[in-house]
Short mmCIF file of C-alpha atoms in Angstrom, two decimals:
data_model
loop_
_atom_site.label_atom_id
_atom_site.label_comp_id
_atom_site.label_asym_id
_atom_site.label_seq_id
_atom_site.Cartn_x
_atom_site.Cartn_y
_atom_site.Cartn_z
CA MET A 1 0.00 -0.03 -0.18
CA THR A 2 1.25 3.53 -1.09
CA ASP A 3 0.76 6.30 1.41
CA VAL A 4 1.07 8.80 -1.41
CA LEU A 5 1.51 9.05 -5.18
CA ILE A 6 3.63 11.66 -6.63
CA VAL A 7 3.17 12.48 -10.53
CA GLY A 8 6.50 14.04 -11.57
CA ALA A 9 10.09 13.22 -10.62
CA GLY A 10 11.29 16.52 -11.32
CA PRO A 11 13.10 18.75 -8.55
CA ALA A 12 9.47 19.15 -6.69
CA GLY A 13 8.38 15.72 -6.92
CA LEU A 14 11.70 14.33 -6.01
CA SER A 15 12.31 16.81 -2.96
CA ALA A 16 8.39 15.95 -1.86
CA ALA A 17 9.31 12.25 -1.97
CA ILE A 18 12.50 12.53 0.10
CA SER A 19 10.26 14.80 2.57
CA CYS A 20 7.79 12.20 2.80
CA ALA A 21 9.89 9.08 3.16
CA GLU A 22 12.02 11.00 5.80
CA ARG A 23 8.77 11.05 8.03
CA GLY A 24 7.66 7.25 7.77
CA LEU A 25 5.42 7.23 4.49
CA LYS A 26 5.64 4.78 1.71
CA VAL A 27 6.20 6.92 -1.64
CA THR A 28 5.53 5.91 -5.25
CA VAL A 29 6.81 8.49 -7.93
CA VAL A 30 5.66 8.21 -11.68
CA ASP A 31 6.84 10.17 -14.43
CA GLU A 32 6.32 9.51 -18.22
CA PHE A 33 9.96 10.16 -19.17
CA MET A 34 12.80 7.96 -19.24
CA LYS A 35 14.93 9.33 -16.56
CA PRO A 36 14.14 11.23 -13.33
CA GLY A 37 14.92 14.84 -13.05
CA GLY A 38 12.46 16.84 -15.08
CA ARG A 39 13.64 20.40 -16.35
CA LEU A 40 16.79 19.71 -14.09
CA LEU A 41 18.25 17.41 -16.89
CA GLY A 42 18.70 20.34 -19.24
CA GLN A 43 20.01 22.86 -16.86
CA LEU A 44 23.97 23.91 -16.95
CA HIS A 45 24.87 27.43 -15.73
CA GLN A 46 27.61 29.19 -13.89
CA GLU A 47 26.60 30.73 -10.35
CA PRO A 48 27.54 34.27 -9.06
CA ASN A 49 30.40 32.53 -7.05
CA GLY A 50 31.76 30.79 -10.07
CA THR A 51 30.76 27.25 -9.45
CA TRP A 52 28.72 25.42 -11.96
CA TRP A 53 25.03 24.39 -11.49
CA ASN A 54 24.75 21.06 -13.33
CA GLY A 55 21.27 20.01 -13.46
CA ILE A 56 22.21 16.26 -14.15
CA GLU A 57 24.31 16.06 -11.24
CA GLU A 58 21.55 17.54 -8.97
CA SER A 59 19.03 15.18 -10.35
CA ALA A 60 21.14 12.28 -9.46
CA LYS A 61 21.67 13.58 -5.94
CA LEU A 62 17.78 13.68 -5.52
CA GLN A 63 17.42 10.51 -7.08
CA ASN A 64 19.89 8.63 -5.05
CA LYS A 65 18.62 9.95 -1.80
CA ALA A 66 14.99 9.11 -2.63
CA VAL A 67 15.80 5.72 -3.47
CA SER A 68 17.99 5.21 -0.51
CA LEU A 69 15.02 5.94 1.77
CA GLY A 70 12.87 3.29 -0.18
CA VAL A 71 11.06 5.52 -2.41
CA VAL A 72 9.43 3.60 -5.56
CA ILE A 73 10.20 5.39 -8.90
CA LYS A 74 8.44 4.41 -12.01
CA LEU A 75 9.53 5.94 -15.07
CA GLY A 76 7.94 5.91 -18.39
CA VAL A 77 4.41 5.73 -17.07
CA SER A 78 1.80 8.16 -17.92
CA VAL A 79 -1.25 9.36 -16.01
CA TYR A 80 -4.46 9.84 -17.90
CA ASP A 81 -7.08 10.08 -15.38
CA ILE A 82 -7.77 10.97 -11.66
CA LYS A 83 -11.00 10.56 -9.61
CA GLN A 84 -11.68 11.24 -6.24
CA SER A 85 -12.95 8.24 -3.97
CA ALA A 86 -14.17 7.89 -0.45
CA ASP A 87 -10.74 7.09 0.71
CA GLY A 88 -8.58 9.21 -1.34
CA TRP A 89 -7.79 9.08 -4.98
CA ILE A 90 -7.94 6.73 -7.81
CA VAL A 91 -5.10 7.26 -10.58
CA TYR A 92 -5.08 5.61 -13.81
CA THR A 93 -2.00 5.27 -15.34
CA SER A 94 -0.54 3.50 -18.55
CA SER A 95 0.84 0.84 -15.95
CA GLY A 96 -2.26 0.45 -14.06
CA VAL A 97 -4.75 1.85 -11.79
CA GLN A 98 -3.60 2.74 -8.15
CA GLU A 99 -5.83 4.06 -5.18
CA VAL A 100 -3.86 6.45 -2.58
CA PRO A 101 -4.97 8.66 0.35
CA ALA A 102 -2.82 11.43 -0.88
CA LEU A 103 -1.54 12.71 -4.31
CA LEU A 104 0.71 15.21 -5.40
CA LEU A 105 0.69 16.65 -8.60
CA ALA A 106 4.47 18.11 -9.43
CA THR A 107 3.77 18.09 -13.43
CA GLY A 108 6.08 21.12 -13.88
CA ALA A 109 5.65 23.54 -16.99
CA ALA A 110 5.27 23.28 -20.72
CA GLU A 111 6.54 25.91 -23.29
CA THR A 112 3.93 28.35 -25.58
CA ALA A 113 4.47 28.59 -29.09
CA ALA A 114 5.79 31.72 -30.64
CA PRO A 115 4.59 30.70 -34.46
CA ILE A 116 5.83 32.35 -37.63
CA PRO A 117 5.63 30.97 -41.20
CA GLY A 118 7.96 27.84 -41.73
CA TRP A 119 7.93 27.12 -38.21
CA THR A 120 7.08 23.62 -39.01
CA LEU A 121 10.06 22.73 -41.09
CA PRO A 122 12.51 19.96 -39.93
CA GLY A 123 15.18 21.93 -38.08
CA VAL A 124 12.95 24.19 -36.24
CA MET A 125 12.56 23.20 -32.51
CA SER A 126 11.25 25.02 -29.45
CA ILE A 127 14.36 26.33 -27.19
CA GLY A 128 13.51 23.78 -24.28
CA ALA A 129 13.87 21.15 -26.83
CA ALA A 130 17.30 22.48 -28.07
CA GLN A 131 18.34 22.45 -24.16
CA VAL A 132 17.27 18.97 -23.75
CA MET A 133 18.68 17.46 -26.74
CA THR A 134 22.07 19.58 -26.18
CA ASN A 135 22.57 19.01 -22.45
CA VAL A 136 20.79 15.58 -21.80
CA HIS A 137 21.31 13.79 -25.13
CA ARG A 138 24.28 15.12 -26.16
CA VAL A 139 23.09 15.88 -29.56
CA ARG A 140 24.30 18.94 -31.68
CA VAL A 141 20.83 20.77 -32.80
CA GLY A 142 22.86 22.54 -35.72
CA MET A 143 26.24 24.42 -36.64
CA ARG A 144 24.80 27.96 -37.06
CA GLY A 145 21.20 28.97 -35.77
CA ILE A 146 18.96 31.77 -34.71
CA ILE A 147 16.79 32.01 -31.54
CA VAL A 148 13.43 33.94 -32.17
CA GLY A 149 12.15 35.32 -29.14
CA ILE A 150 14.12 37.09 -26.32
CA ASN A 151 13.43 36.11 -22.97
CA VAL A 152 14.69 34.98 -19.70
CA LEU A 153 14.65 31.52 -20.73
CA SER A 154 16.18 32.04 -24.31
CA ILE A 155 18.75 33.90 -23.17
CA ALA A 156 20.03 31.29 -20.48
CA ILE A 157 19.50 28.63 -23.02
CA ALA A 158 21.44 30.39 -25.67
CA ARG A 159 24.39 30.47 -23.41
CA GLU A 160 24.18 26.72 -23.07
CA LEU A 161 24.05 26.06 -26.73
CA GLN A 162 27.06 28.24 -27.17
CA LEU A 163 29.12 26.58 -24.58
CA ALA A 164 28.42 23.15 -26.47
CA GLY A 165 30.14 24.84 -29.60
CA ILE A 166 26.99 25.89 -31.29
CA ASP A 167 27.02 29.33 -33.25
CA ILE A 168 23.95 31.53 -32.26
CA ALA A 169 23.92 33.94 -35.28
CA ALA A 170 21.24 36.32 -33.23
CA MET A 171 18.44 36.46 -30.93
CA VAL A 172 15.60 38.31 -32.53
CA LEU A 173 11.94 38.79 -31.94
CA PRO A 174 9.06 37.02 -33.68
CA ALA A 175 7.29 39.35 -35.84
CA LYS A 176 3.98 40.55 -34.21
CA ASN A 177 0.73 38.73 -34.92
CA ILE A 178 -2.30 37.93 -32.76
CA ILE A 179 -0.40 35.25 -30.79
CA ASN A 180 3.16 37.14 -30.58
CA LYS A 181 1.72 40.63 -29.62
CA ASP A 182 3.99 40.85 -26.63
CA ALA A 183 6.77 38.68 -27.55
CA GLY A 184 7.04 41.02 -30.86
CA ASP A 185 7.07 44.21 -28.95
CA PRO A 186 10.37 45.62 -28.44
CA GLN A 187 9.28 47.76 -25.70
CA LYS A 188 7.64 45.08 -23.61
CA VAL A 189 10.39 42.74 -24.32
CA MET A 190 12.97 45.35 -23.15
CA LYS A 191 11.01 45.87 -19.67
CA SER A 192 11.05 42.00 -19.25
CA MET A 193 14.90 41.90 -20.03
CA LEU A 194 15.77 44.69 -17.69
CA ARG A 195 15.21 42.47 -14.60
CA LEU A 196 18.02 40.51 -15.67
CA GLY A 197 20.37 43.62 -15.68
CA HIS A 198 22.49 42.27 -12.98
CA LEU A 199 23.47 39.38 -15.05
CA ALA A 200 25.11 41.18 -17.82
CA PRO A 201 28.70 40.40 -18.44
CA SER A 202 29.96 44.06 -18.62
CA PRO A 203 29.81 46.89 -16.05
CA ILE A 204 28.69 49.34 -18.80
CA LEU A 205 25.92 46.96 -19.61
CA ARG A 206 24.89 46.67 -15.91
CA LEU A 207 25.15 50.45 -15.67
CA GLY A 208 23.12 51.02 -18.78
CA SER A 209 20.16 48.59 -17.56
CA SER A 210 19.87 50.22 -14.07
CA LEU A 211 19.36 53.73 -15.85
CA MET A 212 16.97 51.92 -18.30
CA ARG A 213 14.51 51.50 -15.73
CA TYR A 214 12.99 54.99 -16.23
CA SER A 215 10.23 54.75 -18.96
CA PRO A 216 11.69 57.72 -20.77
CA LEU A 217 14.90 56.52 -21.06
CA GLN A 218 13.34 53.06 -22.49
CA ILE A 219 12.02 55.09 -25.31
CA TRP A 220 15.33 56.79 -26.10
CA GLY A 221 16.99 53.42 -25.65
CA LEU A 222 14.77 51.60 -28.21
CA ARG A 223 15.41 54.33 -30.99
CA LEU A 224 18.99 54.36 -30.26
CA TYR A 225 19.37 50.64 -29.90
CA PRO A 226 22.47 49.61 -32.15
CA LYS A 227 21.23 48.07 -35.43
CA HIS A 228 23.29 44.95 -35.02
CA GLY A 229 22.12 44.88 -31.15
CA PHE A 230 23.94 44.35 -28.01
CA LYS A 231 26.38 41.40 -27.56
CA ILE A 232 26.17 39.09 -24.30
CA TRP A 233 28.70 36.55 -24.33
CA GLY A 234 29.29 37.47 -28.13
CA ILE A 235 25.62 36.55 -28.93
CA PRO A 236 23.81 39.57 -30.56
CA ILE A 237 20.56 40.67 -29.02
CA GLN A 238 18.57 42.21 -31.63
CA LEU A 239 15.52 43.91 -29.92
CA ARG A 240 14.99 46.08 -33.28
CA LYS A 241 14.79 42.97 -35.64
CA ALA A 242 11.95 40.59 -35.92
CA ALA A 243 11.85 37.20 -37.86
CA LEU A 244 9.10 37.42 -40.63
CA ALA A 245 9.56 33.67 -41.89
CA ILE A 246 11.79 30.56 -41.63
CA GLU A 247 12.66 29.66 -45.30
CA GLY A 248 13.90 26.49 -46.74
CA GLU A 249 12.50 23.74 -49.31
CA GLU A 250 12.63 20.56 -47.23
CA ILE A 251 14.92 21.86 -44.06
CA VAL A 252 15.85 25.04 -42.47
CA GLU A 253 18.01 27.04 -44.87
CA SER A 254 17.74 30.57 -43.77
CA VAL A 255 15.53 33.09 -41.63
CA GLN A 256 13.98 36.33 -43.17
CA LEU A 257 14.63 39.20 -40.94
CA ALA A 258 13.39 42.70 -41.18
CA ASP A 259 14.14 45.73 -38.83
CA VAL A 260 11.21 46.96 -36.74
CA THR A 261 10.26 50.37 -35.10
CA PRO A 262 10.17 50.83 -31.22
CA ASP A 263 6.52 49.83 -31.69
CA GLY A 264 7.47 46.48 -33.46
CA GLU A 265 6.29 47.41 -36.63
CA ILE A 266 8.20 46.28 -39.78
CA ALA A 267 10.57 48.97 -41.28
CA ALA A 268 10.10 49.40 -45.22
CA HIS A 269 12.93 47.99 -47.44
CA SER A 270 14.58 46.39 -44.64
CA THR A 271 14.21 42.68 -45.15
CA ARG A 272 17.06 40.03 -45.77
CA SER A 273 17.81 36.41 -45.37
CA VAL A 274 20.47 35.12 -43.11
CA PRO A 275 21.52 31.54 -43.71
CA VAL A 276 21.31 29.10 -40.82
CA ASP A 277 20.68 25.30 -40.46
CA PHE A 278 18.63 25.65 -37.37
CA VAL A 279 15.70 27.74 -35.56
CA CYS A 280 14.90 27.81 -31.90
CA MET A 281 11.49 29.26 -31.12
CA ALA A 282 11.23 30.76 -27.66
CA GLY A 283 7.77 31.53 -26.26
CA SER A 284 7.18 31.86 -22.57
CA LEU A 285 6.32 28.92 -20.05
CA TYR A 286 2.96 28.19 -18.44
CA PRO A 287 2.10 25.73 -15.62
CA LEU A 288 1.09 22.11 -17.11
CA ALA A 289 -2.04 21.77 -14.98
CA GLU A 290 -4.36 19.64 -17.03
CA LEU A 291 -4.23 16.70 -14.19
CA ALA A 292 -5.37 19.29 -11.94
CA ALA A 293 -8.35 20.24 -13.85
CA VAL A 294 -9.08 16.39 -14.68
CA ALA A 295 -9.22 16.12 -10.84
CA GLY A 296 -11.44 18.70 -10.25
CA CYS A 297 -9.36 21.31 -8.60
CA PRO A 298 -10.36 24.96 -8.89
CA PHE A 299 -8.31 27.32 -10.73
CA ARG A 300 -7.24 30.94 -10.54
CA PHE A 301 -5.81 33.13 -13.43
CA VAL A 302 -2.48 34.84 -11.89
CA PRO A 303 -0.46 36.49 -14.79
CA GLU A 304 2.43 36.97 -12.20
CA LEU A 305 2.63 33.18 -11.89
CA GLY A 306 2.49 32.48 -15.50
CA GLY A 307 -1.47 31.91 -16.14
CA HIS A 308 -4.00 29.71 -14.70
CA VAL A 309 -2.92 27.70 -11.44
CA PRO A 310 -4.56 25.34 -9.29
CA LEU A 311 -5.74 26.97 -6.16
CA HIS A 312 -3.51 26.25 -3.24
CA ASN A 313 -2.09 27.44 -0.22
CA ALA A 314 1.35 28.15 0.90
CA GLN A 315 1.46 24.65 2.42
CA MET A 316 0.83 23.26 -1.20
CA GLN A 317 -2.53 22.22 -0.10
CA THR A 318 -5.68 22.46 -2.68
CA PRO A 319 -9.28 22.83 -1.60
CA LEU A 320 -9.73 18.73 -2.39
CA ASN A 321 -8.86 16.65 0.61
CA GLY A 322 -5.83 14.93 0.28
CA LEU A 323 -4.73 16.64 -3.22
CA PHE A 324 -1.43 18.65 -3.28
CA VAL A 325 0.71 20.60 -5.89
CA ALA A 326 4.18 21.92 -6.07
CA GLY A 327 6.66 23.24 -8.43
CA ASN A 328 5.90 24.76 -11.80
CA ILE A 329 2.46 23.56 -11.64
CA THR A 330 1.91 26.19 -8.97
CA GLY A 331 3.50 29.21 -11.02
CA ILE A 332 6.64 29.45 -13.19
CA GLU A 333 9.90 29.76 -10.98
CA SER A 334 13.16 28.19 -10.68
CA ALA A 335 14.40 24.65 -9.83
CA LYS A 336 15.51 25.63 -6.66
CA VAL A 337 12.23 27.15 -5.66
CA ALA A 338 10.56 23.94 -7.09
CA ALA A 339 12.70 21.77 -4.86
CA ALA A 340 12.06 23.91 -1.80
CA GLN A 341 8.13 23.78 -2.72
CA GLY A 342 8.24 20.13 -2.88
CA THR A 343 9.77 19.79 0.61
CA VAL A 344 6.91 21.53 2.13
CA ALA A 345 4.35 19.38 -0.04
CA GLY A 346 6.32 16.47 1.62
CA ILE A 347 5.83 17.85 5.11
CA SER A 348 2.05 18.76 4.58
CA ILE A 349 1.38 15.34 3.20
CA ALA A 350 2.99 13.85 6.59
CA ALA A 351 0.62 16.28 8.50
CA PHE A 352 -2.15 14.80 6.60
CA HIS A 353 -1.35 11.32 7.54
CA LYS A 354 -1.30 12.50 11.26
CA ALA A 355 2.59 12.49 11.53
CA SER A 356 3.61 14.34 14.64
CA GLY A 357 5.92 17.41 15.06
CA THR A 358 5.01 18.50 11.62
CA ASP A 359 3.77 22.22 12.64
CA VAL A 360 7.09 23.79 13.13
CA GLU A 361 8.75 21.86 10.49
CA LEU A 362 6.26 23.32 8.01
CA GLN A 363 6.55 26.63 8.96
CA ARG A 364 10.10 26.59 8.62
CA ALA A 365 9.95 24.97 5.31
CA VAL A 366 7.38 27.68 4.09
CA GLU A 367 9.83 30.36 5.33
CA HIS A 368 12.79 28.56 3.45
CA VAL A 369 10.73 28.82 0.09
CA TRP A 370 10.47 32.50 0.38
CA ALA A 371 14.09 32.74 1.15
CA VAL A 372 15.13 30.68 -1.90
CA ARG A 373 12.72 32.91 -3.95
CA GLU A 374 14.34 36.19 -2.82
CA ARG A 375 17.84 34.80 -3.52
CA ALA A 376 16.99 33.78 -6.83
CA LEU A 377 18.99 35.30 -9.70
CA ILE A 378 16.47 35.11 -12.30
CA GLN A 379 12.57 35.44 -11.77
CA PHE A 380 10.54 34.30 -14.70
CA PRO A 381 7.16 36.39 -14.63
CA PRO A 382 7.74 39.76 -13.04
CA GLN A 383 5.99 40.16 -9.57
CA VAL A 384 6.18 36.62 -8.76
CA ALA A 385 6.02 37.50 -5.04
CA GLU A 386 3.03 39.48 -5.32
CA GLY A 387 1.43 36.40 -7.47
CA ARG A 388 2.14 34.28 -4.49
CA ARG A 389 0.30 36.47 -1.99
CA HIS A 390 -2.35 37.09 -4.35
CA ILE A 391 -2.97 33.00 -4.72
CA GLU A 392 -2.84 32.62 -1.03
CA THR A 393 -5.41 35.43 -0.33
CA MET A 394 -7.64 33.76 -3.10
CA TYR A 395 -7.20 30.38 -1.22
CA ALA A 396 -8.02 31.81 2.34
CA GLU A 397 -11.06 33.62 0.68
CA ALA A 398 -12.47 30.40 -0.85
#
């Protein structure tokens, strides 16, 4: 008999499994991927102190600790239905049906598309797919490419591709359309990128980004933005260029670029084609929360958290008895925050099972999540802390 079933073997799910097992619960984790770790598997970056954050190594640490505590991890298993029962939850998976008293959904996030003509050609992929191919499978996605979409995620992964010896010709905006309205607006993209100014590799860029926080300077900054963009790690960040189409007969051969005005409109007579052999489409991330919807959990739309999220409190509880959530299903944040949330969820589940001494532990774990959040170098949606307070208030009101 399993005390808790965890769907998702990413940083949140594995941390929750460890937290539950340390308190004497029998835990099973299922994940449809062939390796545990979730988004951790693709992550590789340098910390401010010079050390490297290697997601594969971090994943292995979590997996080894979970297994040593008796956690059962089943991979290649998909969950396709969830129903509430008198005794808990009935979970329908590709390997059978399981009934458990407590269920944790730690399903993570998914990428939104930023489509332009030609985006279905072979050689076009999401930025997350490029990250996994490069860092997990050690497959070169191409020799020279362009990233369409400038945001927190794409800049981080551009550096990872570069470290793998791949030439990034440029990072550009997608042409504005009904889907790419914000992603193709230079001023909105600039505002979102100013939150990363502290990560700029040059003191001049850091100073410039600090000054650009004032709206009047942002307008002038866009008007005076260099034609070939600013380079970060040698990669041109071109806020005044947009990809109109991806070109090729059977595979990617080039990208049609054009200059854009500060409002994102295409400048006349500025179109040219840049030869490349791959293109990464970089949209945003949104909570992968379909299973919570199937379970009947109420939702709230919180833009600061990335979209619609299951209603939950700081202890990772939903209004449905025995149903918990943790990680990016609750809002888009870093893997470190997701892991801290997983620990909270594990203690909450132990409390649900009447484990003793969890009150103080739970309070400390919640406070730790906030501490990790405040230390985070990168926050994906802006005002994420405000979004967290908002969803907790809505939970209390409900």
